[in-house]
Amino acid sequence: MGIATPRDLATTYPRGYRDWREPTPIADIKLRAQARSSEPGEPESSEEIALGRVERVNEFRGRVPVVSADLRDATGTIKATWFGRKGFAGKLAPGDRVFVHGRAQVKFSRGSAAVELNVLHHRMLREDEVYRGEMVPVYPAGKELSSRAIRSVIQRNADALESLLPDALPPEVRARHGYGSQVEAWREMHQPASPESAAAARERIVFEEFFGVALAAALKRARRHAEGGAQPLLAPPGLLEEFEAQLPFRLTAAQRRVIEELWHDMGGSAPMNRLLQGDVGSGKTLVAAATIVLAARAGVQSALMAPTEILAAQHARKLAPLLLPFGIRVDALFGSMGARDRERTRGRLASGECDLAVGTHALIVDGVEFARLGLAIIDEQHRFGVAQRAALRSKSRAPHTLHMTATPIPRTLAQTKYADLDLSILDELPPGRTPVETFVLRQSRKAEAYAFVRKNVARGRQAYVVVPAIDESESALTSALAELEVLRRDVFPDLRVALLHGRLPPREKDEVMTRFARGDADVLLATTVVEVGVDVPNASVMVVLDAHRYGLAQLHQLRGRVGRGSARSYCILIAPDEMGDVERLQVLAATEDGFRIAEEDLRLRGEGEFAGTQQAGGGGGLLGSVMGDFALYMRAKADADGVIARDPELRLPEHQRLRALLDAQAETRAMLVSS
Ligand code: ADP
Ligand code: MG
């Protein structure tokens, strides 16, 4: 179950409880079951507990032996049944007192209806025994390990497990929230007195988890600030106006705000470490350009790294005109470049003749040196590993770093997943953009989608057809190629159809994209390599085949490829006929707000899958859920920030145990904290 070490077991918690404190009067159990059975849409059975005296025992010796007994309490009698318990009848006698837990349901036989209780657990009580009910914890059990077995292992080892808990919250933080010790809370979680006390205990535990995550981030940030070492890049007065004057349009308010945030960070001696989130088309390129302009003014070089050559080339193309008025010299560095070109660019980076290097991973290989790198920009930062991002920054002592992403993630998640980054959000689209009209069509109407493509091509527009070769594997590509054949031969024999997929050599990919951007192809059949950044304003229709196979956020990215020009644009999502539920895809038809779509994606897919983080219940994941417990996270963060502000090196005696908390959660933090 992913529980490999004692510490994993110490952080394995119940996922819920059965309230077995008070047996339900039998009359009530029957009334409830009857009410349910006459109410359409209600479940047929529900779990109940009862305490009664056995009146009569029957046994049916079929293939599955069934023992039944009439059970009476002060309010009534119910038929309780045990299935598959051979020989059990001999252990049950009239007059016995028994506690039962089971599923109550109305059963019909021979024209009459009666409520029966199908027993799952029972316990015999002595004649004078007082029933002491409890809250029974339910653990994340599996086929081979029951909740009861997990409970018993935890109870038997409670003392040893408790000693593994960090219990590190500083006294003043505990006092502020009225929290007891972590050990008490841990005991209460596993054996609570009431649902309320279980909830309080859970809060106490989750708080300490969150405190650890927030503390690690605060510590990292404090170190970054203390170490400094970055060159302050000060924006001279009037630079923003000068920059805007070179643009064919006015900055949006969001762009202006974010540029100021970035320039403010860059003016400090602590290296900037900021994440810029912006929806597709929100104008991130321009914001990046503003940081490059400041860097060049202050006399340092910039590097921009993108995950693919297509994207890097496009950045270079789009940045060049924005930077030209400022005399900024731009060079590109790609893996596919010839040795001679590469050497020339490297020479210019090392000598300082080049102000901005735009490239791919080729920027971070050994031997690439910068004369004075002061700003590192990482586009689509989630597509790079921690080591790769660090490699770019290591090209200089402490460059200011800007991480960018066009895949918005909900603010709640960003606060925790990227706890050590400062966040800037471009939440406004430039004016004059026409929204992309989005439709969901069934597979059997695909021909209509293609007819619509044809109509738009006849008007001089271009179109994308996206096929789900998500993993770009051989078999997936085969289907893409088969679709290409169909399109070329049967559907669009008279149109120019080009193909783009991830397995093409970079040079060919570029050729295809350039051809499409020039208007020399009408339809681009592509895999998701067109997902990010690709910009062809004349393309106004996108058809996504098998759209149900993608996440909403990814579809939103794909859709961002159209609607980039002034023409009215369309996105048609094709879903299989047999798939009943297209509600998920309808979210895209309803909104173009990337943050809302991300929230919805998160709601539908769950946090674990969305963030790639583990869920509670063993294996070192967190019990707390960033979405569900966000307010608690923010409280823990405020306290953690406060502790680091007062004691940035954790030197005070009352903070010594916090080090243990940092160690204990190292793995979890590695999942959550990004850089
Ligand atoms: P992103 O990279 O965030 O998806 P881009 O930077 O590619 O977005 O910008 C999308 C389009 O919007 C580009 O064509 C760009 O020229 C244009 N644009 C950016 N900022 C503005 C603005 N303030 N006013 C008008 N158009 C803008
Ligand atoms: Mg962009």
XYZ file of C-alpha atoms and ligand atoms in Angstrom:
703
model
C 0.000 0.000 0.000
C 3.012 2.263 -0.387
C 3.765 2.001 3.319
C 7.426 1.078 3.289
C 8.865 2.487 6.500
C 7.741 3.039 10.091
C 7.529 6.716 9.287
C 5.091 5.969 6.435
C 2.982 4.050 8.912
C 3.150 6.915 11.383
C 1.621 9.173 8.729
C -1.091 6.729 7.710
C -4.414 8.070 8.876
C -8.036 6.943 8.731
C -9.929 8.342 5.797
C -13.137 8.383 7.762
C -14.946 6.934 10.745
C -17.948 4.789 11.539
C -19.853 6.219 14.400
C -20.590 3.172 16.521
C -21.077 5.027 19.749
C -24.850 4.630 19.951
C -26.746 1.660 18.515
C -29.810 2.729 16.527
C -33.227 1.639 17.831
C -34.424 -1.217 15.612
C -37.709 0.556 14.898
C -35.766 3.509 13.460
C -33.619 1.248 11.281
C -36.783 -0.249 9.794
C -38.464 3.101 9.252
C -35.419 4.485 7.501
C -35.095 1.465 5.219
C -38.769 1.638 4.286
C -38.572 5.352 3.572
C -35.581 4.753 1.295
C -37.214 1.965 -0.653
C -40.148 4.165 -1.631
C -37.891 7.042 -2.651
C -36.548 6.715 -6.192
C -32.848 7.463 -6.556
C -31.996 6.538 -2.971
C -29.551 3.680 -2.366
C -31.261 0.385 -1.564
C -29.324 -0.317 1.576
C -27.440 1.609 4.200
C -25.097 0.759 7.032
C -26.629 0.495 10.474
C -25.689 -0.747 13.898
C -28.019 -2.348 16.437
C -27.860 -4.015 19.824
C -30.426 -6.707 20.562
C -31.293 -10.099 21.936
C -31.522 -13.181 19.740
C -35.006 -14.702 19.616
C -34.904 -17.430 17.015
C -32.123 -18.908 14.885
C -32.555 -20.456 11.439
C -30.021 -22.033 9.183
C -30.202 -22.681 5.438
C -27.531 -25.051 4.229
C -27.317 -24.082 0.572
C -24.222 -23.594 -1.524
C -23.807 -20.409 0.467
C -24.910 -21.168 4.015
C -27.197 -18.517 5.490
C -27.854 -18.073 9.173
C -30.654 -15.791 10.198
C -31.835 -14.657 13.585
C -34.605 -12.459 14.855
C -33.116 -9.687 16.871
C -35.203 -7.722 19.345
C -34.585 -4.559 21.294
C -36.987 -2.372 23.248
C -38.403 -0.861 20.041
C -38.913 -3.831 17.739
C -37.608 -6.909 15.946
C -35.519 -7.259 12.786
C -34.277 -10.215 10.814
C -30.482 -10.323 10.841
C -28.679 -12.548 8.327
C -25.152 -13.888 8.135
C -23.969 -15.185 4.770
C -21.307 -17.822 4.182
C -20.624 -18.525 7.859
C -20.661 -22.294 8.027
C -21.358 -23.693 11.472
C -22.192 -20.266 12.829
C -25.724 -21.269 13.792
C -24.331 -23.400 16.601
C -22.724 -20.344 18.176
C -25.871 -18.300 18.302
C -28.614 -19.165 20.769
C -31.896 -17.528 21.724
C -31.320 -15.130 24.601
C -27.792 -14.095 23.471
C -26.978 -10.400 23.482
C -25.307 -9.327 20.280
C -24.051 -6.129 18.700
C -24.348 -6.080 14.899
C -23.169 -3.817 12.103
C -24.627 -4.436 8.670
C -26.602 -3.214 5.702
C -30.331 -2.708 6.183
C -32.605 -3.169 3.195
C -36.252 -3.955 2.397
C -36.560 -7.527 1.078
C -39.564 -8.867 -0.779
C -40.571 -12.477 -0.448
C -43.873 -14.228 -1.068
C -45.734 -11.012 -1.593
C -44.678 -9.348 1.615
C -41.940 -6.862 2.337
C -39.699 -6.868 5.417
C -36.547 -5.080 6.468
C -33.467 -7.271 6.801
C -30.053 -6.567 8.169
C -27.181 -8.217 6.318
C -24.543 -8.487 9.036
C -20.954 -7.490 8.254
C -19.555 -7.470 11.796
C -20.895 -8.593 15.121
C -19.775 -8.944 18.715
C -21.332 -11.045 21.435
C -21.929 -9.277 24.739
C -21.979 -10.869 28.167
C -25.221 -10.644 30.085
C -24.061 -7.832 32.378
C -21.716 -6.144 29.904
C -22.297 -2.448 29.271
C -22.034 -1.691 25.548
C -19.216 0.768 25.008
C -19.476 2.050 21.502
C -16.728 3.932 19.785
C -15.786 5.812 16.678
C -14.284 3.155 14.430
C -11.546 4.464 12.138
C -11.695 3.382 8.510
C -8.264 3.123 6.911
C -7.448 3.154 3.208
C -7.638 -0.617 2.956
C -6.830 -2.820 -0.003
C -7.870 -6.275 -1.125
C -5.164 -7.952 0.859
C -5.028 -5.675 3.857
C -8.217 -4.822 5.687
C -8.902 -1.607 7.501
C -9.097 -3.678 10.667
C -5.608 -5.110 10.098
C -4.128 -1.661 9.570
C -5.855 -0.428 12.691
C -4.500 -3.275 14.735
C -0.913 -2.751 13.502
C -1.106 0.921 14.341
C -2.607 0.336 17.774
C -0.059 -2.299 18.682
C 2.819 -0.043 17.666
C 1.378 3.235 18.835
C 4.199 4.065 21.265
C 6.922 3.450 18.708
C 5.065 5.333 15.988
C 4.455 8.319 18.216
C 8.156 8.682 18.820
C 8.580 9.249 15.081
C 6.311 12.281 15.008
C 8.254 15.518 14.792
C 5.884 17.434 17.095
C 7.823 20.535 16.221
C 5.417 23.457 16.313
C 6.950 26.269 18.373
C 5.089 26.858 21.638
C 3.894 30.321 20.648
C 2.367 29.022 17.410
C 0.603 26.261 19.322
C -0.664 28.720 21.865
C -1.971 31.075 19.184
C -4.263 28.394 17.775
C -4.942 26.601 21.024
C -3.367 23.416 19.712
C -2.246 20.579 21.959
C 0.662 18.303 21.199
C 0.897 16.451 17.921
C 1.021 13.157 19.787
C -2.343 13.837 21.423
C -3.822 14.736 18.076
C -2.345 11.610 16.533
C -3.940 9.431 19.222
C -7.238 11.192 18.753
C -7.156 10.648 14.975
C -6.817 6.910 15.465
C -9.268 6.616 18.346
C -11.459 9.658 18.528
C -14.051 10.318 21.172
C -16.399 12.056 18.753
C -16.579 13.290 15.160
C -15.809 16.790 16.445
C -12.671 15.746 18.260
C -11.554 13.781 15.191
C -11.956 16.891 13.040
C -10.009 18.993 15.536
C -7.228 16.412 15.630
C -7.056 16.308 11.862
C -6.742 20.077 11.707
C -3.879 19.975 14.201
C -2.012 17.350 12.124
C -2.643 19.029 8.773
C -1.546 22.352 10.214
C 1.806 20.915 11.184
C 2.228 19.356 7.730
C 1.477 22.648 6.020
C 3.666 24.498 8.465
C 6.567 22.267 7.403
C 5.966 22.907 3.709
C 5.621 26.651 4.197
C 8.620 26.779 6.503
C 10.873 25.118 3.936
C 9.787 27.635 1.322
C 10.215 30.584 3.692
C 13.660 29.353 4.670
C 14.713 29.052 1.063
C 13.437 32.495 0.261
C 15.189 33.972 3.298
C 18.469 32.363 2.293
C 18.106 33.709 -1.216
C 17.608 37.171 0.198
C 20.406 36.888 2.727
C 22.906 35.548 0.240
C 22.057 38.241 -2.279
C 24.846 38.198 -4.805
C 22.701 39.327 -7.697
C 23.462 42.469 -9.576
C 20.731 45.012 -8.896
C 19.268 46.073 -12.256
C 17.729 49.456 -11.625
C 15.071 50.783 -13.982
C 15.800 54.416 -14.817
C 12.789 56.737 -14.555
C 10.713 56.800 -17.725
C 11.862 53.408 -19.002
C 8.330 51.994 -18.994
C 7.027 54.911 -21.085
C 9.979 54.566 -23.418
C 9.222 50.869 -23.801
C 5.519 51.395 -24.396
C 6.226 54.103 -26.967
C 7.878 51.490 -29.171
C 4.788 49.257 -29.205
C 1.994 49.425 -31.757
C -0.527 49.263 -28.899
C -0.913 50.223 -25.268
C 0.033 47.854 -22.459
C -2.827 46.251 -20.629
C -3.143 47.211 -16.969
C -2.086 43.684 -16.024
C 1.029 43.864 -18.189
C 1.972 47.180 -16.638
C 1.487 45.832 -13.113
C 3.471 42.657 -13.789
C 6.338 44.500 -15.497
C 6.590 46.711 -12.430
C 6.635 43.665 -10.137
C 9.424 42.117 -12.173
C 11.474 45.277 -12.443
C 11.121 45.791 -8.717
C 12.556 42.335 -8.021
C 15.336 42.846 -10.547
C 16.337 46.042 -8.766
C 17.303 44.092 -5.655
C 20.526 42.354 -4.747
C 18.603 39.153 -4.009
C 18.095 37.215 -7.206
C 14.552 37.391 -8.503
C 12.762 34.040 -8.494
C 9.346 34.658 -9.902
C 6.724 32.654 -11.757
C 4.710 34.460 -14.389
C 1.413 32.768 -15.090
C -0.633 34.030 -17.947
C -3.424 32.598 -19.975
C -2.868 31.873 -23.650
C -2.665 35.152 -25.520
C -2.324 37.337 -22.443
C 0.883 38.839 -23.816
C 3.660 37.188 -21.842
C 6.172 37.685 -24.635
C 5.903 41.394 -24.213
C 6.433 41.208 -20.481
C 9.501 39.053 -21.035
C 10.741 41.653 -23.518
C 10.432 44.340 -20.860
C 12.700 42.406 -18.496
C 15.238 41.881 -21.279
C 15.210 45.595 -22.070
C 15.950 46.433 -18.438
C 18.738 43.841 -18.281
C 20.351 45.225 -21.438
C 20.060 48.788 -20.133
C 21.823 47.710 -16.956
C 24.558 46.102 -19.026
C 23.929 42.395 -18.450
C 23.007 39.574 -20.816
C 19.772 37.606 -20.856
C 19.022 34.026 -21.822
C 15.627 32.638 -22.747
C 15.196 28.878 -22.754
C 12.183 27.168 -24.346
C 11.375 23.459 -24.427
C 11.270 23.033 -28.220
C 12.998 24.550 -31.221
C 9.683 25.644 -32.697
C 8.940 27.668 -29.603
C 12.419 29.046 -29.220
C 12.497 30.117 -32.862
C 9.158 31.791 -32.494
C 10.278 33.660 -29.401
C 13.306 34.897 -31.279
C 11.100 36.006 -34.159
C 8.592 37.799 -31.928
C 11.130 39.367 -29.595
C 13.424 40.729 -32.271
C 11.151 43.604 -33.393
C 10.319 44.498 -29.769
C 13.991 44.649 -28.844
C 15.398 46.178 -31.997
C 14.581 49.794 -31.018
C 16.717 49.283 -27.902
C 19.704 48.064 -29.851
C 19.539 44.601 -28.313
C 21.468 41.955 -30.232
C 19.701 38.580 -30.316
C 21.272 35.215 -31.095
C 19.737 31.760 -31.276
C 21.288 28.534 -30.047
C 19.712 25.235 -31.084
C 20.858 21.659 -31.049
C 20.124 21.313 -34.729
C 22.400 24.179 -35.745
C 25.495 23.382 -37.715
C 28.755 23.263 -35.805
C 30.000 26.472 -37.354
C 26.900 28.512 -36.481
C 26.915 27.116 -33.010
C 30.527 28.051 -32.459
C 29.894 31.556 -33.703
C 26.975 32.057 -31.305
C 28.955 30.613 -28.418
C 31.739 33.023 -29.187
C 29.357 35.965 -29.128
C 27.840 34.862 -25.814
C 31.238 34.446 -24.214
C 32.550 37.762 -25.518
C 29.409 39.663 -24.564
C 28.694 40.796 -28.123
C 25.274 39.167 -27.842
C 22.695 40.615 -25.413
C 20.047 37.925 -25.581
C 20.452 34.221 -26.295
C 17.270 32.402 -27.246
C 17.472 28.649 -27.370
C 16.613 25.204 -26.213
C 18.497 22.798 -23.955
C 21.461 23.681 -26.151
C 21.884 26.705 -23.876
C 22.726 24.663 -20.826
C 25.268 22.204 -22.188
C 28.845 22.402 -21.007
C 30.979 24.862 -22.830
C 28.260 27.473 -23.284
C 29.514 30.493 -21.404
C 28.184 33.960 -20.891
C 30.277 37.044 -20.345
C 27.776 38.481 -17.831
C 24.466 36.661 -17.640
C 22.112 38.649 -15.428
C 18.668 37.365 -16.373
C 17.491 33.811 -17.049
C 14.012 33.303 -18.487
C 12.554 29.810 -18.580
C 9.487 29.414 -20.765
C 7.017 26.626 -20.077
C 8.987 25.996 -16.928
C 7.109 22.795 -16.023
C 8.565 21.102 -19.086
C 12.054 21.366 -17.640
C 13.432 19.421 -14.715
C 14.785 21.068 -11.591
C 18.323 20.234 -12.681
C 17.880 21.828 -16.097
C 16.514 25.021 -14.637
C 19.375 25.093 -12.164
C 21.859 24.499 -14.995
C 20.769 27.652 -16.777
C 21.091 29.704 -13.616
C 24.498 28.220 -12.921
C 25.830 29.971 -16.023
C 26.249 32.971 -13.792
C 26.617 33.573 -10.051
C 23.103 34.629 -9.133
C 21.054 35.680 -12.144
C 17.545 36.989 -11.761
C 15.199 34.240 -12.873
C 11.791 34.474 -14.478
C 9.774 31.284 -14.899
C 6.884 31.470 -17.333
C 3.933 29.235 -17.975
C 0.900 29.445 -20.199
C -0.793 26.624 -18.347
C -2.582 28.382 -15.552
C -2.939 26.412 -12.400
C -5.411 27.418 -9.724
C -4.047 30.017 -7.367
C -4.530 27.710 -4.425
C -2.336 25.067 -5.959
C 0.263 27.547 -7.156
C 0.644 28.904 -3.626
C 1.730 25.523 -2.386
C 3.234 23.736 -5.365
C 5.443 26.711 -6.093
C 5.697 27.854 -2.506
C 9.227 29.194 -2.948
C 8.472 31.285 -6.032
C 6.893 34.697 -6.078
C 3.831 34.761 -8.282
C 2.797 37.228 -10.940
C -0.412 36.701 -12.823
C -1.463 38.202 -16.158
C -5.200 37.982 -15.736
C -6.317 40.239 -18.541
C -6.363 39.658 -22.275
C -5.421 42.432 -24.694
C -8.503 44.142 -26.110
C -9.976 43.340 -29.509
C -9.609 39.607 -29.347
C -12.539 37.706 -30.761
C -13.502 34.754 -28.611
C -13.084 31.285 -30.096
C -16.455 29.645 -30.597
C -16.250 26.121 -29.300
C -18.495 23.162 -30.105
C -18.577 19.535 -29.093
C -19.538 17.195 -31.954
C -20.070 13.454 -31.967
C -17.758 11.281 -34.012
C -20.524 10.406 -36.469
C -20.699 14.082 -37.444
C -16.989 14.434 -38.145
C -17.791 14.983 -41.832
C -19.629 18.171 -40.908
C -16.545 19.411 -39.088
C -14.451 18.767 -42.184
C -17.018 20.493 -44.388
C -16.747 23.480 -42.092
C -12.959 23.424 -42.470
C -13.390 23.406 -46.249
C -15.715 26.387 -46.118
C -13.208 28.414 -44.123
C -10.315 27.425 -46.358
C -12.390 28.632 -49.301
C -12.489 32.006 -47.555
C -8.703 32.070 -47.424
C -8.321 30.781 -43.866
C -6.263 27.896 -42.563
C -7.113 25.078 -40.180
C -5.570 22.671 -37.703
C -6.667 19.077 -37.337
C -5.254 17.635 -34.111
C -4.896 13.897 -33.622
C -4.298 12.386 -30.218
C -0.844 10.889 -30.541
C -0.344 12.007 -27.009
C 2.715 9.920 -26.316
C 4.018 10.174 -29.880
C 4.548 6.406 -29.804
C 4.808 4.350 -32.993
C 1.262 3.075 -32.803
C -0.178 6.489 -32.056
C 1.724 7.936 -34.974
C 0.474 5.189 -37.210
C -3.045 6.345 -36.534
C -2.008 9.936 -37.218
C -0.492 8.879 -40.522
C -3.601 6.874 -41.395
C -5.727 9.935 -40.747
C -3.401 11.938 -42.980
C -3.973 9.452 -45.778
C -7.724 9.749 -45.372
C -7.576 13.527 -45.311
C -5.330 13.780 -48.354
C -7.059 11.152 -50.459
C -10.739 11.334 -49.550
C -11.574 14.448 -47.575
C -9.379 17.218 -48.915
C -7.866 15.836 -52.158
C -7.829 19.353 -53.612
C -6.329 21.112 -50.569
C -2.766 21.330 -49.359
C -2.443 19.198 -46.214
C 0.758 19.237 -44.159
C 1.780 16.962 -41.295
C 3.539 17.879 -38.080
C 4.498 15.472 -35.328
C 7.051 15.171 -32.577
C 9.105 12.493 -34.275
C 10.031 14.639 -37.247
C 13.617 15.881 -37.176
C 13.693 19.460 -35.818
C 14.656 20.915 -39.168
C 11.665 19.304 -40.889
C 9.367 20.428 -38.112
C 10.527 23.972 -38.642
C 10.039 23.657 -42.377
C 6.484 22.434 -41.970
C 5.643 25.178 -39.484
C 7.193 27.856 -41.630
C 5.307 26.589 -44.662
C 2.038 26.690 -42.740
C 2.787 30.127 -41.282
C 3.525 31.422 -44.809
C 0.140 30.164 -45.959
C 1.588 27.456 -48.209
C -0.571 24.798 -46.577
C -4.322 24.958 -45.958
C -4.666 22.295 -43.323
C -2.102 21.289 -40.749
C -2.634 17.825 -39.388
C -0.716 17.798 -36.148
C -0.151 16.009 -32.892
C -0.021 18.038 -29.712
C 3.348 19.524 -30.661
C 1.266 22.513 -31.738
C 0.069 22.816 -28.183
C 2.186 25.643 -26.931
C 2.969 28.991 -28.329
C 2.664 28.369 -32.056
C 1.297 31.518 -33.627
C -0.346 31.582 -37.059
C -2.979 34.344 -37.013
C -4.602 33.250 -40.272
C -5.541 29.851 -38.824
C -9.126 30.202 -37.700
C -10.452 26.655 -37.304
C -9.255 23.815 -35.141
C -10.716 20.324 -35.152
C -9.587 18.112 -32.267
C -10.190 14.411 -32.873
C -10.833 12.177 -29.857
C -10.964 15.239 -27.675
C -12.055 13.184 -24.675
C -8.527 11.842 -24.366
C -7.057 15.179 -23.326
C -7.158 17.088 -20.098
C -9.164 20.304 -20.159
C -6.110 22.447 -19.589
C -4.388 20.852 -22.551
C -7.400 21.371 -24.791
C -7.475 24.978 -23.719
C -3.826 25.291 -24.738
C -4.565 23.698 -28.078
C -7.484 25.983 -28.677
C -5.213 28.938 -28.024
C -3.645 28.267 -31.440
C -6.701 29.791 -33.110
C -8.327 33.130 -32.466
C -4.970 34.863 -32.738
C -5.968 37.048 -35.674
C -8.906 39.315 -36.240
C -11.027 36.635 -37.954
C -13.796 34.875 -36.148
C -12.414 31.528 -34.968
C -13.788 28.111 -34.144
C -12.764 25.057 -32.200
C -14.588 21.784 -32.795
C -14.057 19.016 -30.271
C -14.906 15.555 -31.567
C -16.090 13.049 -28.958
C -17.076 9.417 -29.541
C -20.751 8.645 -30.091
C -20.895 6.134 -27.308
C -19.367 8.363 -24.670
C -22.340 9.441 -22.600
C -20.737 12.185 -20.602
C -19.495 15.180 -22.502
C -20.062 17.540 -19.591
C -16.320 17.854 -19.117
C -15.794 19.039 -22.688
C -18.735 21.411 -22.426
C -16.730 23.375 -19.863
C -14.539 24.492 -22.756
C -17.537 25.539 -24.781
C -18.726 27.594 -21.840
C -15.599 29.558 -20.960
C -12.271 30.786 -22.272
C -10.894 31.671 -18.879
C -7.857 29.438 -18.415
C -7.907 29.780 -14.648
C -11.536 28.717 -14.451
C -10.822 25.786 -16.731
C -7.913 24.790 -14.537
C -10.138 24.923 -11.438
C -12.679 22.748 -13.183
C -10.014 20.312 -14.347
C -8.775 20.123 -10.801
C -12.262 19.508 -9.473
C -12.967 16.778 -12.008
C -9.647 15.001 -11.969
C -8.666 15.442 -8.344
C -5.655 17.053 -6.868
C -3.368 14.043 -6.912
C -3.591 13.499 -10.607
C -3.573 17.165 -11.412
C -0.497 18.100 -9.478
C 1.293 14.796 -9.633
C 1.391 14.788 -5.861
C 0.379 11.853 -3.752
C -2.815 11.574 -1.842
C -3.184 11.021 1.864
C -3.210 7.596 3.383
C 0.310 6.325 3.594
C 3.389 6.422 1.473
C 4.571 9.816 2.648
C 1.846 11.939 1.076
C 0.137 14.731 2.902
C -3.036 14.242 4.888
C -4.025 17.795 4.085
C -5.470 18.745 0.754
C -4.341 22.017 -0.672
C -7.749 22.707 -2.162
C -9.856 21.524 0.726
C -7.699 23.051 3.444
C -6.518 26.178 1.714
C -7.459 28.566 4.514
C -5.520 26.413 6.941
C -2.542 26.450 4.600
C -2.565 30.223 4.489
C -2.651 30.355 8.300
C 0.259 27.943 8.567
C 2.146 29.957 5.960
C 1.648 33.203 7.857
C 3.053 31.575 10.999
C 5.969 29.984 9.153
C 6.825 33.310 7.522
C 6.674 34.920 10.965
C 9.077 32.382 12.462
C 11.602 32.846 9.639
C 11.322 36.613 9.804
C 12.330 36.555 13.461
C 14.819 33.705 13.305
C 15.999 33.218 9.712
C 18.620 30.631 10.656
C 16.406 28.737 13.117
C 18.923 29.345 15.917
C 16.510 29.930 18.831
C 16.139 26.983 21.225
C 12.390 26.771 20.717
C 12.992 26.370 16.985
C 15.431 23.474 17.216
C 12.752 20.875 16.648
C 11.715 22.587 13.443
C 14.796 21.146 11.832
C 13.342 17.704 12.436
C 10.166 18.823 10.743
C 12.147 19.906 7.706
C 13.912 16.540 7.556
C 10.754 14.551 8.101
C 9.030 16.202 5.208
C 11.954 16.408 2.827
C 10.346 14.049 0.337
C 6.978 15.681 0.388
C 8.618 19.023 -0.060
C 10.584 17.795 -3.032
C 7.246 17.024 -4.661
C 5.735 20.324 -3.797
C 8.459 22.855 -4.091
C 9.582 23.487 -7.560
C 13.050 24.907 -7.621
P 1.132 34.646 -24.799
O 2.581 34.337 -25.031
O 0.874 35.109 -23.408
O 0.208 33.556 -25.217
P 1.651 36.652 -26.707
O 2.724 37.337 -25.995
O 2.020 35.719 -27.798
O 0.749 35.879 -25.682
O 0.609 37.739 -27.213
C -0.545 37.372 -27.926
C -0.859 38.412 -28.963
O -1.351 39.583 -28.341
C 0.337 38.817 -29.776
O -0.051 38.894 -31.115
C 0.719 40.185 -29.203
O 1.293 41.012 -30.172
C -0.627 40.738 -28.777
N -0.539 41.669 -27.654
C 0.225 41.529 -26.539
N 0.021 42.557 -25.690
C -0.898 43.357 -26.265
C -1.544 44.591 -25.884
N -1.272 45.197 -24.721
N -2.451 45.126 -26.738
C -2.738 44.519 -27.896
N -2.182 43.368 -28.323
C -1.270 42.779 -27.527
Mg 3.800 33.083 -25.854
